[in-house]
Tab-separated table of N, CA and C in Angstrom:
chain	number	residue	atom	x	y	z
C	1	UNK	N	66.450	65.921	63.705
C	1	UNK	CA	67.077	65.397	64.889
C	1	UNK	C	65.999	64.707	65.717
C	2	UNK	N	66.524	63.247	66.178
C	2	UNK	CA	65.343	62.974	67.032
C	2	UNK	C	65.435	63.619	68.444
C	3	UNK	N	63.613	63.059	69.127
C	3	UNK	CA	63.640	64.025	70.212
C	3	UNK	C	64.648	63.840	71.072
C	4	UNK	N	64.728	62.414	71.312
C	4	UNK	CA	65.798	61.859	72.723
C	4	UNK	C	67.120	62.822	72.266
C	5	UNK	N	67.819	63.337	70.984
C	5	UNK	CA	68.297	64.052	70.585
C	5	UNK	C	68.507	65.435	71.060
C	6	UNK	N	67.492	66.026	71.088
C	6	UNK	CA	67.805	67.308	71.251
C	6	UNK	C	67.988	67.706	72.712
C	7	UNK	N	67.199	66.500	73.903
C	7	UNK	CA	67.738	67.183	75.336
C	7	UNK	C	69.053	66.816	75.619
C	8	UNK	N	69.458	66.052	74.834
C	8	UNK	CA	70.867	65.333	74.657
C	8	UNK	C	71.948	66.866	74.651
C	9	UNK	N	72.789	67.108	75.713
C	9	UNK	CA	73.522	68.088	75.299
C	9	UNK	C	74.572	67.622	74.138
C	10	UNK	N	75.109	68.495	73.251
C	10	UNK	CA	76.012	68.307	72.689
C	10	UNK	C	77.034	67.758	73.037
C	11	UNK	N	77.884	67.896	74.473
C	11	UNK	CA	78.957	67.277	74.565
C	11	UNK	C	78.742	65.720	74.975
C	12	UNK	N	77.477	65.256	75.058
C	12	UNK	CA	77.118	63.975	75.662
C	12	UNK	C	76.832	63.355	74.315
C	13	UNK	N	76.541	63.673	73.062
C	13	UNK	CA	76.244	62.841	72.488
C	13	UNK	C	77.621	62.343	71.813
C	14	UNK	N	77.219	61.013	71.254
C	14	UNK	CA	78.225	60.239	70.251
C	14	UNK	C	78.657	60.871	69.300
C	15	UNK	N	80.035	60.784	68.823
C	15	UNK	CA	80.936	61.417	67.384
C	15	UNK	C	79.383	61.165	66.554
C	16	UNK	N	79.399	62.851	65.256
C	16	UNK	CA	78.855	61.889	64.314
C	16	UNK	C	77.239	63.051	64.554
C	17	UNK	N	76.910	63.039	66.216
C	17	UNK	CA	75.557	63.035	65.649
C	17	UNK	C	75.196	64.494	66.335
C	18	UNK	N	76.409	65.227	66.530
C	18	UNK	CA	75.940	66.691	66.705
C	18	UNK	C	76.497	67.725	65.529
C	19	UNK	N	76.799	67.210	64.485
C	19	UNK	CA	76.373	68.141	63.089
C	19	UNK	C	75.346	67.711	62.292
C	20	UNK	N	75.211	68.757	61.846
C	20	UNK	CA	73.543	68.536	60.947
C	20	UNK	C	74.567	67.974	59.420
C	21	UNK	N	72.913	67.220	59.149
C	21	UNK	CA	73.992	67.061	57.097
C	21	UNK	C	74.284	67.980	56.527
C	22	UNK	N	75.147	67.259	55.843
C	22	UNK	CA	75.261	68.113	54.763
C	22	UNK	C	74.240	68.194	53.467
C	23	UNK	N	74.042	69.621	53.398
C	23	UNK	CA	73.035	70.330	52.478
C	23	UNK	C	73.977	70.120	50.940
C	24	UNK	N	73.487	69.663	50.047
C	24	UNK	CA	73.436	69.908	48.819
C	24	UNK	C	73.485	72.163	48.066
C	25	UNK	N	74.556	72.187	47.521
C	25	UNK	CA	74.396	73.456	47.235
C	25	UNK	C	73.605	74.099	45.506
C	26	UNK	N	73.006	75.047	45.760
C	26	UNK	CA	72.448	75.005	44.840
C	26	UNK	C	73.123	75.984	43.892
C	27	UNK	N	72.809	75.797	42.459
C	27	UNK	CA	73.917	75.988	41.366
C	27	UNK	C	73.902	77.679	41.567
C	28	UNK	N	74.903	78.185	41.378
C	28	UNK	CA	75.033	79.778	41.867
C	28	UNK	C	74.548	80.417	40.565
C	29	UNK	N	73.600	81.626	40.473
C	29	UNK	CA	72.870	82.035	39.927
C	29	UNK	C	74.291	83.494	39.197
C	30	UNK	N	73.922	83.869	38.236
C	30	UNK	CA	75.482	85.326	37.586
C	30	UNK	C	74.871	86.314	38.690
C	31	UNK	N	75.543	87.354	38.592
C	31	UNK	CA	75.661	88.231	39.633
C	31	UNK	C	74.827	89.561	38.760
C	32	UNK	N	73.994	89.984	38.791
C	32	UNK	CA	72.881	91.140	38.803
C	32	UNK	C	72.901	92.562	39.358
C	33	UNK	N	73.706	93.285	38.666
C	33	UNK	CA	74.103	94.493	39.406
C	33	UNK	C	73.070	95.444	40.021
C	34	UNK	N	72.132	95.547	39.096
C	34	UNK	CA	70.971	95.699	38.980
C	34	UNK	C	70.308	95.750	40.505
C	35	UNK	N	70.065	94.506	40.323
C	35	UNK	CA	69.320	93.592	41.850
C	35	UNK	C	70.023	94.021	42.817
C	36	UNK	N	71.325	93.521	42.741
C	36	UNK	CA	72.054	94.328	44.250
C	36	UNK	C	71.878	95.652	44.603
C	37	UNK	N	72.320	96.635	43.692
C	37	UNK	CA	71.398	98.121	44.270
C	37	UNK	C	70.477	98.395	44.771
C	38	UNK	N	69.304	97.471	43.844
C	38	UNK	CA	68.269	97.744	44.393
C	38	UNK	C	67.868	97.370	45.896
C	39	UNK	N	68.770	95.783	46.136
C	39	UNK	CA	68.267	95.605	47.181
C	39	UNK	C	69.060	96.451	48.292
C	40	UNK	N	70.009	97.191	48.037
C	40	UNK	CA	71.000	98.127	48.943
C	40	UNK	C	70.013	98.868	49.494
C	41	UNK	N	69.256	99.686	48.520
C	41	UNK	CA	68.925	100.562	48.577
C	41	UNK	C	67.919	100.646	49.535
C	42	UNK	N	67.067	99.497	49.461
C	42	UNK	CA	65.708	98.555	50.072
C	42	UNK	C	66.282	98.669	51.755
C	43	UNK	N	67.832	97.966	51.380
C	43	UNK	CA	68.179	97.827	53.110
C	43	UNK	C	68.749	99.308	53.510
C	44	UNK	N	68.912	99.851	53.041
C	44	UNK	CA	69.407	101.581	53.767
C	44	UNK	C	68.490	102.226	54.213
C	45	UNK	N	67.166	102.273	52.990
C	45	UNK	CA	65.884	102.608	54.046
C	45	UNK	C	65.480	102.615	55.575
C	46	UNK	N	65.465	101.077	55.958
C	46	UNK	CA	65.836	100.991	56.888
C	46	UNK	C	65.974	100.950	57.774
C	47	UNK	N	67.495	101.330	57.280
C	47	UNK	CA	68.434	102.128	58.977
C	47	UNK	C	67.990	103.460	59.400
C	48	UNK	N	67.569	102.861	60.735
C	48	UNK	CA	67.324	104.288	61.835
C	48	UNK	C	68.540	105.224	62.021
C	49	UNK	N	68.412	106.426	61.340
C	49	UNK	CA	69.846	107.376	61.181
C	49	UNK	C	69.570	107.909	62.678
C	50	UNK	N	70.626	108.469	63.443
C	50	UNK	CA	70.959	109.366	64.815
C	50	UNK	C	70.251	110.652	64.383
C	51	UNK	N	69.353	111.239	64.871
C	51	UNK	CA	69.506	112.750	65.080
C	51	UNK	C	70.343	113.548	65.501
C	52	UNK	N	70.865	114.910	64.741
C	52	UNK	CA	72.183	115.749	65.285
C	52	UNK	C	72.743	115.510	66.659
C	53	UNK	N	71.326	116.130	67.225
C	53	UNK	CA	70.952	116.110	68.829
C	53	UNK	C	71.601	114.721	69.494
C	54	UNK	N	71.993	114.033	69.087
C	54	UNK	CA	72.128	112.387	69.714
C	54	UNK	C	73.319	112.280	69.200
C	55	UNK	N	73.803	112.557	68.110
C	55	UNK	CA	74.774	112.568	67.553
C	55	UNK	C	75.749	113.627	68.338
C	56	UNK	N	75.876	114.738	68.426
C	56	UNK	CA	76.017	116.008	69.437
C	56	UNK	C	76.618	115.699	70.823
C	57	UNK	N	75.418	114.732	71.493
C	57	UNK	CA	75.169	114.381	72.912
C	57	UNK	C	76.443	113.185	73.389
C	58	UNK	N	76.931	112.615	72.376
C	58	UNK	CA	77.465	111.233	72.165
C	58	UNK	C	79.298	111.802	71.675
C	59	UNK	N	78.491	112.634	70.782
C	59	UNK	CA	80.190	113.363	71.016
C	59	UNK	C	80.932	113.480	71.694
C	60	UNK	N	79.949	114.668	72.918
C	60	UNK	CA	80.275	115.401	73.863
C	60	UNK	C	80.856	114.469	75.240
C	61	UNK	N	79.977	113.141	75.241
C	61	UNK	CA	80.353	112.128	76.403
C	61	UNK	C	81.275	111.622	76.332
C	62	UNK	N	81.924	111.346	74.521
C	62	UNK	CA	83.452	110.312	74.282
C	62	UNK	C	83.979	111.513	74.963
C	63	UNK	N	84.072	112.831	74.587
C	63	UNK	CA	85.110	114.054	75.144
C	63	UNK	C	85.627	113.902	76.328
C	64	UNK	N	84.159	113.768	76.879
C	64	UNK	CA	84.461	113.996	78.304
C	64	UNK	C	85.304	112.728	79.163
C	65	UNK	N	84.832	111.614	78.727
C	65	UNK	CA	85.338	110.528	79.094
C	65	UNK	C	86.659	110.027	78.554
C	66	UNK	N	87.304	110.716	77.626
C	66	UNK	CA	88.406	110.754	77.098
C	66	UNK	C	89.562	111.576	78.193
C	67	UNK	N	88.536	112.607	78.660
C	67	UNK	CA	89.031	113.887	79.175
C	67	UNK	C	89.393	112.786	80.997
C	68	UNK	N	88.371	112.587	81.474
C	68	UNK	CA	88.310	112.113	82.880
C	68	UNK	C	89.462	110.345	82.358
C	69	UNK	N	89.446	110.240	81.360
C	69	UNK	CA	90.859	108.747	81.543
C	69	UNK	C	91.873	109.636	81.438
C	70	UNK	N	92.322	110.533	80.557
C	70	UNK	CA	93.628	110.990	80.683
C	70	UNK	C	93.691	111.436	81.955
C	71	UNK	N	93.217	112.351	82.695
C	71	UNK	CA	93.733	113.059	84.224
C	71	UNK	C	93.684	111.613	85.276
C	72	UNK	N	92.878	110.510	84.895
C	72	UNK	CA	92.944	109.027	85.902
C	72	UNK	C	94.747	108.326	85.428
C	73	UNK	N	94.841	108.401	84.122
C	73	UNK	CA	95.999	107.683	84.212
C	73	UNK	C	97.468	108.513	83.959
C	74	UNK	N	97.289	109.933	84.122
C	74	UNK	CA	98.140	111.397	84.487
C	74	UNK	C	98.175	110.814	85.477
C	75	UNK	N	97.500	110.854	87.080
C	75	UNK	CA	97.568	110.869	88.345
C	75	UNK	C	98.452	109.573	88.987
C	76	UNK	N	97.601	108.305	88.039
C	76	UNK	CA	98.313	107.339	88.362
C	76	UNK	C	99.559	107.071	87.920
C	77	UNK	N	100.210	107.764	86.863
C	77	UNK	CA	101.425	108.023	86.273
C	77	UNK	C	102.372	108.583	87.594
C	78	UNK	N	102.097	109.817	87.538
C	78	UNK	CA	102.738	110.848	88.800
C	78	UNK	C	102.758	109.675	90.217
C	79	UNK	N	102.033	109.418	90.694
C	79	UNK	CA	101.717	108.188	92.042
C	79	UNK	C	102.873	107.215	91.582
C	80	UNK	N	103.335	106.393	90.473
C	80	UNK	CA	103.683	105.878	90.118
C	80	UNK	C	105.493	106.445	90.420
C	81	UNK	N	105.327	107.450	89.308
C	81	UNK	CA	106.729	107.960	89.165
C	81	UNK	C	107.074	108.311	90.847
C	82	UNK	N	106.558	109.433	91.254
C	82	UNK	CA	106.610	109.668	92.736
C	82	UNK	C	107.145	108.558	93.972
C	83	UNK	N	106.183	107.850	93.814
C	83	UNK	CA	106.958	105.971	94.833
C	83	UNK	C	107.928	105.261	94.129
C	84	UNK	N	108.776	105.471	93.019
C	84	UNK	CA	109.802	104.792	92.506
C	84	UNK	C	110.566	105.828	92.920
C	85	UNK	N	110.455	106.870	92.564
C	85	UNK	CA	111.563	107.961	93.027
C	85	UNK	C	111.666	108.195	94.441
C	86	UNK	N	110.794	108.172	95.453
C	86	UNK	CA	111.140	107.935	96.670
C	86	UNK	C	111.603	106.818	97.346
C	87	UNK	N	110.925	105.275	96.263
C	87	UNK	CA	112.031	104.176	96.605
C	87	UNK	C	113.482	104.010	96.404
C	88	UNK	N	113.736	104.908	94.979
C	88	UNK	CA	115.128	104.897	94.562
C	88	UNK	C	116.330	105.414	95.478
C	89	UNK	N	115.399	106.952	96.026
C	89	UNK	CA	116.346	107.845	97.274
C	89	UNK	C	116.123	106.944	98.591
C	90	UNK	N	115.412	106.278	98.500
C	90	UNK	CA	115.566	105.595	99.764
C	90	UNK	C	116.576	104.241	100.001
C	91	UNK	N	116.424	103.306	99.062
C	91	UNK	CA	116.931	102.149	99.224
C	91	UNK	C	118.026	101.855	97.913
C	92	UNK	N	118.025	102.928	97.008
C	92	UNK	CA	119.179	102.885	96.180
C	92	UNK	C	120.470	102.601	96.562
C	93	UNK	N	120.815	103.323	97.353
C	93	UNK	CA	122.307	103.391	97.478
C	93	UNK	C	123.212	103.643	96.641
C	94	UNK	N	123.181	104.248	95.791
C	94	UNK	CA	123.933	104.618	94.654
C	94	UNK	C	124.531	105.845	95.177
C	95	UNK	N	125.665	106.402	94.174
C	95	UNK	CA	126.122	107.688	93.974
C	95	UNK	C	125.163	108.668	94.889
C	96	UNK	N	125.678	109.260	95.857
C	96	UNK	CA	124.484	110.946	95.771
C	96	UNK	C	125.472	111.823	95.416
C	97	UNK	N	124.876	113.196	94.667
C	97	UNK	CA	125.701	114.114	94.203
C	97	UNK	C	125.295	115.202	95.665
């Protein structure tokens, strides 16, 4: 890309000259079962596993925060039900038994 190019934002430049070429693909090689394991294996290494302790700790916070939304949207339920049912006896006018 030339330079005047690149401070060029994308939406300012002309059709045409904000995709790159097209790349030529190269002929696909058979598939190596082999190789793929190995390299699985290469990438699992790795990964930084959680300690119990963290694992444990992370539990315990979804719980809790599971715990503190249900009693937030319990309350706001009840608040809810509560002011429809006092709007209903109020401005209903329907049937009273």
């Amino acid at each position: 890309m030339a330079k005047d190019q690149a401070a060029t934002p994308t939406s300012l430049r002309p059709r045409g000259q904000n995709r790159a070429a097209p790349v030529a693909d190269a002929p696909k090689q058979p598939f190596d079962p082999v190789k793929f394991f190995r390299e699985v294996r290469a990438e699992a290494r790795k990964v930084t596993w959680t300690t119990w302790k963290e694992t444990w700790i992370t539990s315990v916070m979804v719980g809790i925060m599971v715990v503190a939304t249900s009693l937030f949207f319990f309350a706001v339920d009840g608040a809810f039900s509560f002011l429809t049912n006092l709007a209903l006896k109020t401005f209903g006018g329907g049937a009273s038994s």
